Amino acid sequence: MTGFHHETAFYGSDDDFLSLTVPFVEEGLRAGHPTFVACAEQNTALLRGALGRDDAVTYLPGADQYARPSDAIASYRELCGKLVAAGATRIHVVGDVPHPGTGAPWDWWARYEAAVNQAYAEFPLWGLCPYDTRTTPDYVLADVARTHPHVAGSANLDYGGVLSAPRPDVLEQSRPLLELVDPTPAAVRCAVNAAIANVDLDEESAHDVVYAASEIITNGLTHGAGPVRFRLWADRSRVVIACTDRGPGPRDPLVGLVPTEVTQTAGLGLWILHRTCGYVSMGRSEDGFTVRVSVGS
């Protein structure tokens, strides 16, 4: 087995979870491979109890490891690079990827699950991503099947399908506080500054909103197809902005999730948003291609 082996498995009970993950971890330990667990607290406790105390297993706090997709990719790439340089020929990781059933928005994690097939391709990494059918929505399970070449040790015939359309933020159920068509980035920055004046954001978060607004409208005007529509919603402590154009969106699944290596501008701003904002959604729907950003609590 060479390169990245990306596998998922579905479970409906704690016993099912252990029957899938314990053999995976034990196989890595028997072979002397670096073996990691990056799960939520409950699943980490289950594995610790089943495996006993074994210093050969490295437990990574799941909440930290999967704080943001771009952070997770950067962290795993750095980890794998160091291990390979030290002589590792296979690396085992079992990890709980966040989803709405665990309280996390799904779109950027769906893109993560698709993008890592390319982002980790150079490493001898075997990643097992178990999903709990008791808490995972059906549309998420469908995306999981489309993004994993392997399911429970077998080739996955559903791999490679189109991901589900991004879901609007709950704030979008109300009328936008701001709506502009084909505005200049300067006009957007000015309008956004005024629109968020009464939102309870700290200085850094307010800066993130203005920067994100300027970036996504610039991206739409430069790479999309008109008309380009910008909208903003807010409550007392959170802001959602969205830019929609009629273009197809980027073909590269890594856009925004890894720093660009092509130029200093193409994709770099989107990557910065993924590293600083609370949530970034990118994808097509009937309205066109939309980049959506949430900032605040």
PDB file of C-alpha atoms in Angstrom:
ATOM      1  CA  MET A   1       0.000   0.000   0.000  1.00  0.00           C
ATOM      2  CA  THR A   2       1.578   3.291  -1.095  1.00  0.00           C
ATOM      3  CA  GLY A   3       0.374   6.890  -1.058  1.00  0.00           C
ATOM      4  CA  PHE A   4      -2.729   8.068   0.763  1.00  0.00           C
ATOM      5  CA  HIS A   5      -5.320   5.415   1.579  1.00  0.00           C
ATOM      6  CA  HIS A   6      -8.516   7.324   2.417  1.00  0.00           C
ATOM      7  CA  GLU A   7     -11.130   5.110   4.039  1.00  0.00           C
ATOM      8  CA  THR A   8     -14.440   5.643   5.778  1.00  0.00           C
ATOM      9  CA  ALA A   9     -16.673   3.366   7.793  1.00  0.00           C
ATOM     10  CA  PHE A  10     -20.150   3.768   9.256  1.00  0.00           C
ATOM     11  CA  TYR A  11     -21.222   2.661  12.723  1.00  0.00           C
ATOM     12  CA  GLY A  12     -24.442   2.726  14.705  1.00  0.00           C
ATOM     13  CA  SER A  13     -23.294   1.882  18.231  1.00  0.00           C
ATOM     14  CA  ASP A  14     -20.268   2.195  20.494  1.00  0.00           C
ATOM     15  CA  ASP A  15     -19.516  -1.490  19.949  1.00  0.00           C
ATOM     16  CA  ASP A  16     -19.628  -0.965  16.190  1.00  0.00           C
ATOM     17  CA  PHE A  17     -17.198   1.936  16.536  1.00  0.00           C
ATOM     18  CA  LEU A  18     -14.743  -0.204  18.471  1.00  0.00           C
ATOM     19  CA  SER A  19     -15.060  -3.140  16.071  1.00  0.00           C
ATOM     20  CA  LEU A  20     -13.972  -0.819  13.249  1.00  0.00           C
ATOM     21  CA  THR A  21     -11.271   1.209  14.949  1.00  0.00           C
ATOM     22  CA  VAL A  22      -9.530  -1.153  17.388  1.00  0.00           C
ATOM     23  CA  PRO A  23      -8.282  -3.550  14.668  1.00  0.00           C
ATOM     24  CA  PHE A  24      -7.135  -0.554  12.628  1.00  0.00           C
ATOM     25  CA  VAL A  25      -5.108   0.851  15.515  1.00  0.00           C
ATOM     26  CA  GLU A  26      -3.749  -2.536  16.542  1.00  0.00           C
ATOM     27  CA  GLU A  27      -2.632  -3.286  12.989  1.00  0.00           C
ATOM     28  CA  GLY A  28      -0.615  -0.076  12.952  1.00  0.00           C
ATOM     29  CA  LEU A  29       0.961  -0.882  16.320  1.00  0.00           C
ATOM     30  CA  ARG A  30       1.876  -4.449  15.347  1.00  0.00           C
ATOM     31  CA  ALA A  31       3.601  -3.179  12.233  1.00  0.00           C
ATOM     32  CA  GLY A  32       5.488  -0.543  14.225  1.00  0.00           C
ATOM     33  CA  HIS A  33       3.895   2.297  12.285  1.00  0.00           C
ATOM     34  CA  PRO A  34       3.235   5.733  13.848  1.00  0.00           C
ATOM     35  CA  THR A  35      -0.400   5.518  14.958  1.00  0.00           C
ATOM     36  CA  PHE A  36      -2.637   8.433  15.898  1.00  0.00           C
ATOM     37  CA  VAL A  37      -6.145   8.892  17.260  1.00  0.00           C
ATOM     38  CA  ALA A  38      -7.813  12.271  16.651  1.00  0.00           C
ATOM     39  CA  CYS A  39     -11.348  11.707  17.868  1.00  0.00           C
ATOM     40  CA  ALA A  40     -13.962  13.486  19.934  1.00  0.00           C
ATOM     41  CA  GLU A  41     -13.765  12.987  23.693  1.00  0.00           C
ATOM     42  CA  GLN A  42     -16.311  10.166  23.851  1.00  0.00           C
ATOM     43  CA  ASN A  43     -14.700   8.100  21.099  1.00  0.00           C
ATOM     44  CA  THR A  44     -11.225   8.764  22.471  1.00  0.00           C
ATOM     45  CA  ALA A  45     -12.366   7.442  25.862  1.00  0.00           C
ATOM     46  CA  LEU A  46     -13.829   4.345  24.204  1.00  0.00           C
ATOM     47  CA  LEU A  47     -10.575   3.620  22.402  1.00  0.00           C
ATOM     48  CA  ARG A  48      -8.444   4.247  25.491  1.00  0.00           C
ATOM     49  CA  GLY A  49     -10.591   1.837  27.456  1.00  0.00           C
ATOM     50  CA  ALA A  50     -10.490  -0.845  24.764  1.00  0.00           C
ATOM     51  CA  LEU A  51      -6.786  -0.538  23.964  1.00  0.00           C
ATOM     52  CA  GLY A  52      -5.555  -0.119  27.505  1.00  0.00           C
ATOM     53  CA  ARG A  53      -2.549   2.035  28.270  1.00  0.00           C
ATOM     54  CA  ASP A  54      -0.297   1.920  25.252  1.00  0.00           C
ATOM     55  CA  ASP A  55       2.323   4.626  24.883  1.00  0.00           C
ATOM     56  CA  ALA A  56       2.754   3.722  21.225  1.00  0.00           C
ATOM     57  CA  VAL A  57      -0.591   5.389  20.407  1.00  0.00           C
ATOM     58  CA  THR A  58      -0.528   9.165  20.089  1.00  0.00           C
ATOM     59  CA  TYR A  59      -3.815  10.843  20.997  1.00  0.00           C
ATOM     60  CA  LEU A  60      -4.444  14.195  19.318  1.00  0.00           C
ATOM     61  CA  PRO A  61      -7.277  16.340  20.737  1.00  0.00           C
ATOM     62  CA  GLY A  62      -9.954  16.054  18.049  1.00  0.00           C
ATOM     63  CA  ALA A  63     -11.375  19.519  18.710  1.00  0.00           C
ATOM     64  CA  ASP A  64      -7.958  21.058  18.126  1.00  0.00           C
ATOM     65  CA  GLN A  65      -6.945  18.875  15.201  1.00  0.00           C
ATOM     66  CA  TYR A  66     -10.209  19.607  13.371  1.00  0.00           C
ATOM     67  CA  ALA A  67     -10.746  23.233  14.318  1.00  0.00           C
ATOM     68  CA  ARG A  68     -10.673  24.336  10.657  1.00  0.00           C
ATOM     69  CA  PRO A  69     -10.131  22.328   7.462  1.00  0.00           C
ATOM     70  CA  SER A  70      -7.174  24.451   6.356  1.00  0.00           C
ATOM     71  CA  ASP A  71      -5.561  24.046   9.791  1.00  0.00           C
ATOM     72  CA  ALA A  72      -6.118  20.283   9.719  1.00  0.00           C
ATOM     73  CA  ILE A  73      -4.487  19.964   6.299  1.00  0.00           C
ATOM     74  CA  ALA A  74      -1.501  22.069   7.337  1.00  0.00           C
ATOM     75  CA  SER A  75      -1.111  20.115  10.576  1.00  0.00           C
ATOM     76  CA  TYR A  76      -1.321  16.662   8.982  1.00  0.00           C
ATOM     77  CA  ARG A  77       1.019  17.615   6.145  1.00  0.00           C
ATOM     78  CA  GLU A  78       3.597  18.874   8.632  1.00  0.00           C
ATOM     79  CA  LEU A  79       3.204  15.775  10.808  1.00  0.00           C
ATOM     80  CA  CYS A  80       3.483  13.362   7.892  1.00  0.00           C
ATOM     81  CA  GLY A  81       6.447  15.212   6.430  1.00  0.00           C
ATOM     82  CA  LYS A  82       8.395  14.910   9.676  1.00  0.00           C
ATOM     83  CA  LEU A  83       7.530  11.229  10.110  1.00  0.00           C
ATOM     84  CA  VAL A  84       8.503  10.340   6.547  1.00  0.00           C
ATOM     85  CA  ALA A  85      11.773  12.222   6.938  1.00  0.00           C
ATOM     86  CA  ALA A  86      12.387  10.117  10.068  1.00  0.00           C
ATOM     87  CA  GLY A  87      11.837   6.907   8.090  1.00  0.00           C
ATOM     88  CA  ALA A  88       8.123   6.109   8.475  1.00  0.00           C
ATOM     89  CA  THR A  89       6.792   3.898   5.665  1.00  0.00           C
ATOM     90  CA  ARG A  90       3.155   3.920   6.800  1.00  0.00           C
ATOM     91  CA  ILE A  91       1.210   6.225   9.131  1.00  0.00           C
ATOM     92  CA  HIS A  92      -2.151   5.281  10.681  1.00  0.00           C
ATOM     93  CA  VAL A  93      -4.668   7.951  11.692  1.00  0.00           C
ATOM     94  CA  VAL A  94      -8.248   7.481  12.851  1.00  0.00           C
ATOM     95  CA  GLY A  95     -10.112  10.772  13.136  1.00  0.00           C
ATOM     96  CA  ASP A  96     -13.596  12.181  13.725  1.00  0.00           C
ATOM     97  CA  VAL A  97     -14.293  14.801  11.063  1.00  0.00           C
ATOM     98  CA  PRO A  98     -16.836  17.392  12.322  1.00  0.00           C
ATOM     99  CA  HIS A  99     -20.314  17.632  10.808  1.00  0.00           C
ATOM    100  CA  PRO A 100     -23.757  19.064  11.725  1.00  0.00           C
ATOM    101  CA  GLY A 101     -24.463  16.102  13.990  1.00  0.00           C
ATOM    102  CA  THR A 102     -21.566  17.264  16.154  1.00  0.00           C
ATOM    103  CA  GLY A 103     -22.510  20.936  15.891  1.00  0.00           C
ATOM    104  CA  ALA A 104     -20.268  21.983  12.979  1.00  0.00           C
ATOM    105  CA  PRO A 105     -21.277  23.351   9.561  1.00  0.00           C
ATOM    106  CA  TRP A 106     -20.598  20.766   6.893  1.00  0.00           C
ATOM    107  CA  ASP A 107     -19.715  22.414   3.577  1.00  0.00           C
ATOM    108  CA  TRP A 108     -16.063  23.182   4.249  1.00  0.00           C
ATOM    109  CA  TRP A 109     -15.585  19.752   5.842  1.00  0.00           C
ATOM    110  CA  ALA A 110     -17.135  18.115   2.773  1.00  0.00           C
ATOM    111  CA  ARG A 111     -14.581  19.995   0.683  1.00  0.00           C
ATOM    112  CA  TYR A 112     -11.890  18.893   3.126  1.00  0.00           C
ATOM    113  CA  GLU A 113     -12.815  15.237   2.686  1.00  0.00           C
ATOM    114  CA  ALA A 114     -12.629  15.679  -1.097  1.00  0.00           C
ATOM    115  CA  ALA A 115      -9.468  17.806  -1.115  1.00  0.00           C
ATOM    116  CA  VAL A 116      -7.318  15.568   1.081  1.00  0.00           C
ATOM    117  CA  ASN A 117      -7.281  12.889  -1.600  1.00  0.00           C
ATOM    118  CA  GLN A 118      -4.944  15.274  -3.393  1.00  0.00           C
ATOM    119  CA  ALA A 119      -3.447  17.136  -0.420  1.00  0.00           C
ATOM    120  CA  TYR A 120      -2.139  13.950   1.253  1.00  0.00           C
ATOM    121  CA  ALA A 121      -1.404  11.971  -1.908  1.00  0.00           C
ATOM    122  CA  GLU A 122       2.382  12.166  -1.485  1.00  0.00           C
ATOM    123  CA  PHE A 123       2.376  10.606   1.987  1.00  0.00           C
ATOM    124  CA  PRO A 124       2.139   6.929   3.054  1.00  0.00           C
ATOM    125  CA  LEU A 125      -0.892   7.792   5.170  1.00  0.00           C
ATOM    126  CA  TRP A 126      -3.784   5.479   5.944  1.00  0.00           C
ATOM    127  CA  GLY A 127      -6.634   7.612   7.232  1.00  0.00           C
ATOM    128  CA  LEU A 128      -9.798   6.078   8.676  1.00  0.00           C
ATOM    129  CA  CYS A 129     -12.752   8.497   9.021  1.00  0.00           C
ATOM    130  CA  PRO A 130     -15.582   6.773  10.940  1.00  0.00           C
ATOM    131  CA  TYR A 131     -19.058   8.361  10.890  1.00  0.00           C
ATOM    132  CA  ASP A 132     -21.828   7.707  13.408  1.00  0.00           C
ATOM    133  CA  THR A 133     -25.092   6.989  11.576  1.00  0.00           C
ATOM    134  CA  ARG A 134     -27.019   7.887  14.744  1.00  0.00           C
ATOM    135  CA  THR A 135     -26.005  11.539  14.507  1.00  0.00           C
ATOM    136  CA  THR A 136     -24.808  12.135  10.936  1.00  0.00           C
ATOM    137  CA  PRO A 137     -27.415  13.603   8.530  1.00  0.00           C
ATOM    138  CA  ASP A 138     -28.191  11.621   5.385  1.00  0.00           C
ATOM    139  CA  TYR A 139     -26.827  14.290   3.031  1.00  0.00           C
ATOM    140  CA  VAL A 140     -23.542  14.239   4.942  1.00  0.00           C
ATOM    141  CA  LEU A 141     -23.338  10.439   4.684  1.00  0.00           C
ATOM    142  CA  ALA A 142     -23.900  10.773   0.934  1.00  0.00           C
ATOM    143  CA  ASP A 143     -21.029  13.267   0.664  1.00  0.00           C
ATOM    144  CA  VAL A 144     -18.816  11.015   2.767  1.00  0.00           C
ATOM    145  CA  ALA A 145     -19.411   8.173   0.309  1.00  0.00           C
ATOM    146  CA  ARG A 146     -18.534  10.473  -2.603  1.00  0.00           C
ATOM    147  CA  THR A 147     -15.231  11.589  -1.077  1.00  0.00           C
ATOM    148  CA  HIS A 148     -13.698   8.329   0.169  1.00  0.00           C
ATOM    149  CA  PRO A 149     -12.197   5.853  -2.304  1.00  0.00           C
ATOM    150  CA  HIS A 150     -12.594   3.071   0.263  1.00  0.00           C
ATOM    151  CA  VAL A 151     -15.400   2.054   2.645  1.00  0.00           C
ATOM    152  CA  ALA A 152     -14.647  -0.419   5.436  1.00  0.00           C
ATOM    153  CA  GLY A 153     -11.753  -2.007   3.571  1.00  0.00           C
ATOM    154  CA  SER A 154     -13.415  -2.279   0.157  1.00  0.00           C
ATOM    155  CA  ALA A 155     -13.328  -0.143  -2.981  1.00  0.00           C
ATOM    156  CA  ASN A 156     -16.132   2.425  -2.981  1.00  0.00           C
ATOM    157  CA  LEU A 157     -18.241   2.512  -6.144  1.00  0.00           C
ATOM    158  CA  ASP A 158     -19.869   5.801  -5.077  1.00  0.00           C
ATOM    159  CA  TYR A 159     -16.544   7.634  -4.927  1.00  0.00           C
ATOM    160  CA  GLY A 160     -16.181  10.725  -7.119  1.00  0.00           C
ATOM    161  CA  GLY A 161     -19.761  11.981  -7.246  1.00  0.00           C
ATOM    162  CA  VAL A 162     -20.800  15.619  -7.039  1.00  0.00           C
ATOM    163  CA  LEU A 163     -21.016  16.985  -3.500  1.00  0.00           C
ATOM    164  CA  SER A 164     -24.309  18.280  -2.150  1.00  0.00           C
ATOM    165  CA  ALA A 165     -24.997  22.000  -2.610  1.00  0.00           C
ATOM    166  CA  PRO A 166     -23.904  24.261   0.266  1.00  0.00           C
ATOM    167  CA  ARG A 167     -26.669  25.078   2.721  1.00  0.00           C
ATOM    168  CA  PRO A 168     -27.537  28.726   3.504  1.00  0.00           C
ATOM    169  CA  ASP A 169     -26.796  30.081   6.939  1.00  0.00           C
ATOM    170  CA  VAL A 170     -29.753  30.449   9.318  1.00  0.00           C
ATOM    171  CA  LEU A 171     -29.325  34.238   9.205  1.00  0.00           C
ATOM    172  CA  GLU A 172     -30.167  34.128   5.505  1.00  0.00           C
ATOM    173  CA  GLN A 173     -33.773  33.370   6.365  1.00  0.00           C
ATOM    174  CA  SER A 174     -34.223  37.102   6.931  1.00  0.00           C
ATOM    175  CA  ARG A 175     -33.801  39.956   4.464  1.00  0.00           C
ATOM    176  CA  PRO A 176     -30.189  41.053   3.980  1.00  0.00           C
ATOM    177  CA  LEU A 177     -29.143  44.263   5.657  1.00  0.00           C
ATOM    178  CA  LEU A 178     -27.054  45.061   2.612  1.00  0.00           C
ATOM    179  CA  GLU A 179     -27.387  43.994  -1.017  1.00  0.00           C
ATOM    180  CA  LEU A 180     -25.216  45.294  -3.871  1.00  0.00           C
ATOM    181  CA  VAL A 181     -24.859  44.254  -7.510  1.00  0.00           C
ATOM    182  CA  ASP A 182     -21.507  44.545  -9.326  1.00  0.00           C
ATOM    183  CA  PRO A 183     -20.023  46.899  -6.698  1.00  0.00           C
ATOM    184  CA  THR A 184     -16.369  47.838  -6.572  1.00  0.00           C
ATOM    185  CA  PRO A 185     -14.343  46.386  -3.700  1.00  0.00           C
ATOM    186  CA  ALA A 186     -13.929  49.905  -2.292  1.00  0.00           C
ATOM    187  CA  ALA A 187     -17.699  50.441  -2.296  1.00  0.00           C
ATOM    188  CA  VAL A 188     -18.187  47.098  -0.537  1.00  0.00           C
ATOM    189  CA  ARG A 189     -15.664  47.916   2.164  1.00  0.00           C
ATOM    190  CA  CYS A 190     -17.327  51.259   2.849  1.00  0.00           C
ATOM    191  CA  ALA A 191     -20.843  49.785   2.909  1.00  0.00           C
ATOM    192  CA  VAL A 192     -19.836  46.871   5.139  1.00  0.00           C
ATOM    193  CA  ASN A 193     -18.116  49.139   7.631  1.00  0.00           C
ATOM    194  CA  ALA A 194     -21.346  51.098   8.001  1.00  0.00           C
ATOM    195  CA  ALA A 195     -23.580  47.991   8.119  1.00  0.00           C
ATOM    196  CA  ILE A 196     -21.712  46.306  10.983  1.00  0.00           C
ATOM    197  CA  ALA A 197     -21.334  49.413  13.141  1.00  0.00           C
ATOM    198  CA  ASN A 198     -23.921  48.160  15.662  1.00  0.00           C
ATOM    199  CA  VAL A 199     -22.837  44.507  15.695  1.00  0.00           C
ATOM    200  CA  ASP A 200     -21.002  43.373  18.832  1.00  0.00           C
ATOM    201  CA  LEU A 201     -17.690  42.429  17.219  1.00  0.00           C
ATOM    202  CA  ASP A 202     -14.196  43.001  18.544  1.00  0.00           C
ATOM    203  CA  GLU A 203     -11.796  45.000  16.412  1.00  0.00           C
ATOM    204  CA  GLU A 204     -10.139  41.941  14.911  1.00  0.00           C
ATOM    205  CA  SER A 205     -13.449  40.333  13.931  1.00  0.00           C
ATOM    206  CA  ALA A 206     -14.718  43.568  12.389  1.00  0.00           C
ATOM    207  CA  HIS A 207     -11.519  43.743  10.351  1.00  0.00           C
ATOM    208  CA  ASP A 208     -12.050  40.126   9.273  1.00  0.00           C
ATOM    209  CA  VAL A 209     -15.543  40.955   7.978  1.00  0.00           C
ATOM    210  CA  VAL A 210     -14.347  43.909   5.921  1.00  0.00           C
ATOM    211  CA  TYR A 211     -11.353  42.001   4.583  1.00  0.00           C
ATOM    212  CA  ALA A 212     -13.506  38.984   3.719  1.00  0.00           C
ATOM    213  CA  ALA A 213     -16.078  41.164   1.972  1.00  0.00           C
ATOM    214  CA  SER A 214     -13.402  42.848  -0.135  1.00  0.00           C
ATOM    215  CA  GLU A 215     -11.800  39.513  -0.967  1.00  0.00           C
ATOM    216  CA  ILE A 216     -14.923  37.640  -2.046  1.00  0.00           C
ATOM    217  CA  ILE A 217     -16.232  40.508  -4.204  1.00  0.00           C
ATOM    218  CA  THR A 218     -12.802  40.845  -5.830  1.00  0.00           C
ATOM    219  CA  ASN A 219     -12.776  37.110  -6.432  1.00  0.00           C
ATOM    220  CA  GLY A 220     -16.252  37.203  -7.987  1.00  0.00           C
ATOM    221  CA  LEU A 221     -15.491  40.168 -10.229  1.00  0.00           C
ATOM    222  CA  THR A 222     -12.139  38.750 -11.332  1.00  0.00           C
ATOM    223  CA  HIS A 223     -12.888  35.060 -11.773  1.00  0.00           C
ATOM    224  CA  GLY A 224     -16.671  34.814 -11.950  1.00  0.00           C
ATOM    225  CA  ALA A 225     -19.358  35.814 -14.449  1.00  0.00           C
ATOM    226  CA  GLY A 226     -21.727  38.719 -13.900  1.00  0.00           C
ATOM    227  CA  PRO A 227     -23.896  39.854 -12.441  1.00  0.00           C
ATOM    228  CA  VAL A 228     -22.023  39.613  -9.147  1.00  0.00           C
ATOM    229  CA  ARG A 229     -24.293  39.994  -6.123  1.00  0.00           C
ATOM    230  CA  PHE A 230     -23.052  40.828  -2.620  1.00  0.00           C
ATOM    231  CA  ARG A 231     -25.259  40.416   0.469  1.00  0.00           C
ATOM    232  CA  LEU A 232     -24.813  40.846   4.218  1.00  0.00           C
ATOM    233  CA  TRP A 233     -26.871  39.618   7.184  1.00  0.00           C
ATOM    234  CA  ALA A 234     -26.202  40.201  10.871  1.00  0.00           C
ATOM    235  CA  ASP A 235     -27.598  39.707  14.330  1.00  0.00           C
ATOM    236  CA  ARG A 236     -26.234  41.193  17.543  1.00  0.00           C
ATOM    237  CA  SER A 237     -22.938  39.299  17.493  1.00  0.00           C
ATOM    238  CA  ARG A 238     -22.458  37.583  14.143  1.00  0.00           C
ATOM    239  CA  VAL A 239     -22.166  38.620  10.494  1.00  0.00           C
ATOM    240  CA  VAL A 240     -22.704  36.509   7.382  1.00  0.00           C
ATOM    241  CA  ILE A 241     -21.655  37.769   3.961  1.00  0.00           C
ATOM    242  CA  ALA A 242     -22.131  36.104   0.599  1.00  0.00           C
ATOM    243  CA  CYS A 243     -20.998  36.793  -2.947  1.00  0.00           C
ATOM    244  CA  THR A 244     -22.776  35.021  -5.811  1.00  0.00           C
ATOM    245  CA  ASP A 245     -21.830  35.065  -9.490  1.00  0.00           C
ATOM    246  CA  ARG A 246     -22.941  33.090 -12.533  1.00  0.00           C
ATOM    247  CA  GLY A 247     -19.586  31.415 -13.172  1.00  0.00           C
ATOM    248  CA  PRO A 248     -18.735  27.749 -12.548  1.00  0.00           C
ATOM    249  CA  GLY A 249     -16.380  28.390  -9.631  1.00  0.00           C
ATOM    250  CA  PRO A 250     -12.821  27.048  -9.295  1.00  0.00           C
ATOM    251  CA  ARG A 251     -11.984  23.591 -10.598  1.00  0.00           C
ATOM    252  CA  ASP A 252      -9.192  22.992  -8.098  1.00  0.00           C
ATOM    253  CA  PRO A 253     -10.631  21.345  -4.947  1.00  0.00           C
ATOM    254  CA  LEU A 254      -7.727  22.717  -2.904  1.00  0.00           C
ATOM    255  CA  VAL A 255      -8.601  26.388  -3.496  1.00  0.00           C
ATOM    256  CA  GLY A 256      -8.875  28.102  -0.115  1.00  0.00           C
ATOM    257  CA  LEU A 257      -7.785  25.011   1.798  1.00  0.00           C
ATOM    258  CA  VAL A 258      -4.062  25.261   1.073  1.00  0.00           C
ATOM    259  CA  PRO A 259      -1.865  28.277   0.309  1.00  0.00           C
ATOM    260  CA  THR A 260      -1.542  28.895  -3.406  1.00  0.00           C
ATOM    261  CA  GLU A 261       1.751  28.061  -5.091  1.00  0.00           C
ATOM    262  CA  VAL A 262       0.843  29.629  -8.440  1.00  0.00           C
ATOM    263  CA  THR A 263       0.775  33.382  -7.779  1.00  0.00           C
ATOM    264  CA  GLN A 264       0.672  35.760  -4.834  1.00  0.00           C
ATOM    265  CA  THR A 265      -2.992  36.597  -5.451  1.00  0.00           C
ATOM    266  CA  ALA A 266      -4.970  33.743  -7.021  1.00  0.00           C
ATOM    267  CA  GLY A 267      -6.476  31.798  -4.152  1.00  0.00           C
ATOM    268  CA  LEU A 268      -4.292  33.380  -1.468  1.00  0.00           C
ATOM    269  CA  GLY A 269      -7.062  35.611  -0.113  1.00  0.00           C
ATOM    270  CA  LEU A 270      -9.486  32.684   0.112  1.00  0.00           C
ATOM    271  CA  TRP A 271      -6.869  30.692   2.031  1.00  0.00           C
ATOM    272  CA  ILE A 272      -6.451  33.568   4.490  1.00  0.00           C
ATOM    273  CA  LEU A 273     -10.230  33.604   5.026  1.00  0.00           C
ATOM    274  CA  HIS A 274     -10.173  29.878   5.763  1.00  0.00           C
ATOM    275  CA  ARG A 275      -7.490  30.451   8.407  1.00  0.00           C
ATOM    276  CA  THR A 276      -9.143  33.431  10.147  1.00  0.00           C
ATOM    277  CA  CYS A 277     -12.940  33.360   9.767  1.00  0.00           C
ATOM    278  CA  GLY A 278     -15.427  31.237  11.668  1.00  0.00           C
ATOM    279  CA  TYR A 279     -16.753  29.478   8.577  1.00  0.00           C
ATOM    280  CA  VAL A 280     -16.275  29.652   4.827  1.00  0.00           C
ATOM    281  CA  SER A 281     -18.619  27.975   2.356  1.00  0.00           C
ATOM    282  CA  MET A 282     -17.920  27.676  -1.372  1.00  0.00           C
ATOM    283  CA  GLY A 283     -20.080  25.919  -3.948  1.00  0.00           C
ATOM    284  CA  ARG A 284     -22.729  25.972  -6.630  1.00  0.00           C
ATOM    285  CA  SER A 285     -26.495  26.066  -6.294  1.00  0.00           C
ATOM    286  CA  GLU A 286     -29.336  27.129  -8.582  1.00  0.00           C
ATOM    287  CA  ASP A 287     -28.400  30.772  -7.945  1.00  0.00           C
ATOM    288  CA  GLY A 288     -24.812  30.296  -9.158  1.00  0.00           C
ATOM    289  CA  PHE A 289     -21.453  29.992  -7.432  1.00  0.00           C
ATOM    290  CA  THR A 290     -21.466  31.415  -3.905  1.00  0.00           C
ATOM    291  CA  VAL A 291     -18.713  32.157  -1.415  1.00  0.00           C
ATOM    292  CA  ARG A 292     -20.209  32.554   2.053  1.00  0.00           C
ATOM    293  CA  VAL A 293     -18.332  33.711   5.164  1.00  0.00           C
ATOM    294  CA  SER A 294     -19.428  33.840   8.809  1.00  0.00           C
ATOM    295  CA  VAL A 295     -17.661  35.917  11.464  1.00  0.00           C
ATOM    296  CA  GLY A 296     -18.603  36.290  15.130  1.00  0.00           C
ATOM    297  CA  SER A 297     -20.269  34.130  17.734  1.00  0.00           C
TER     298      SER A 297
END
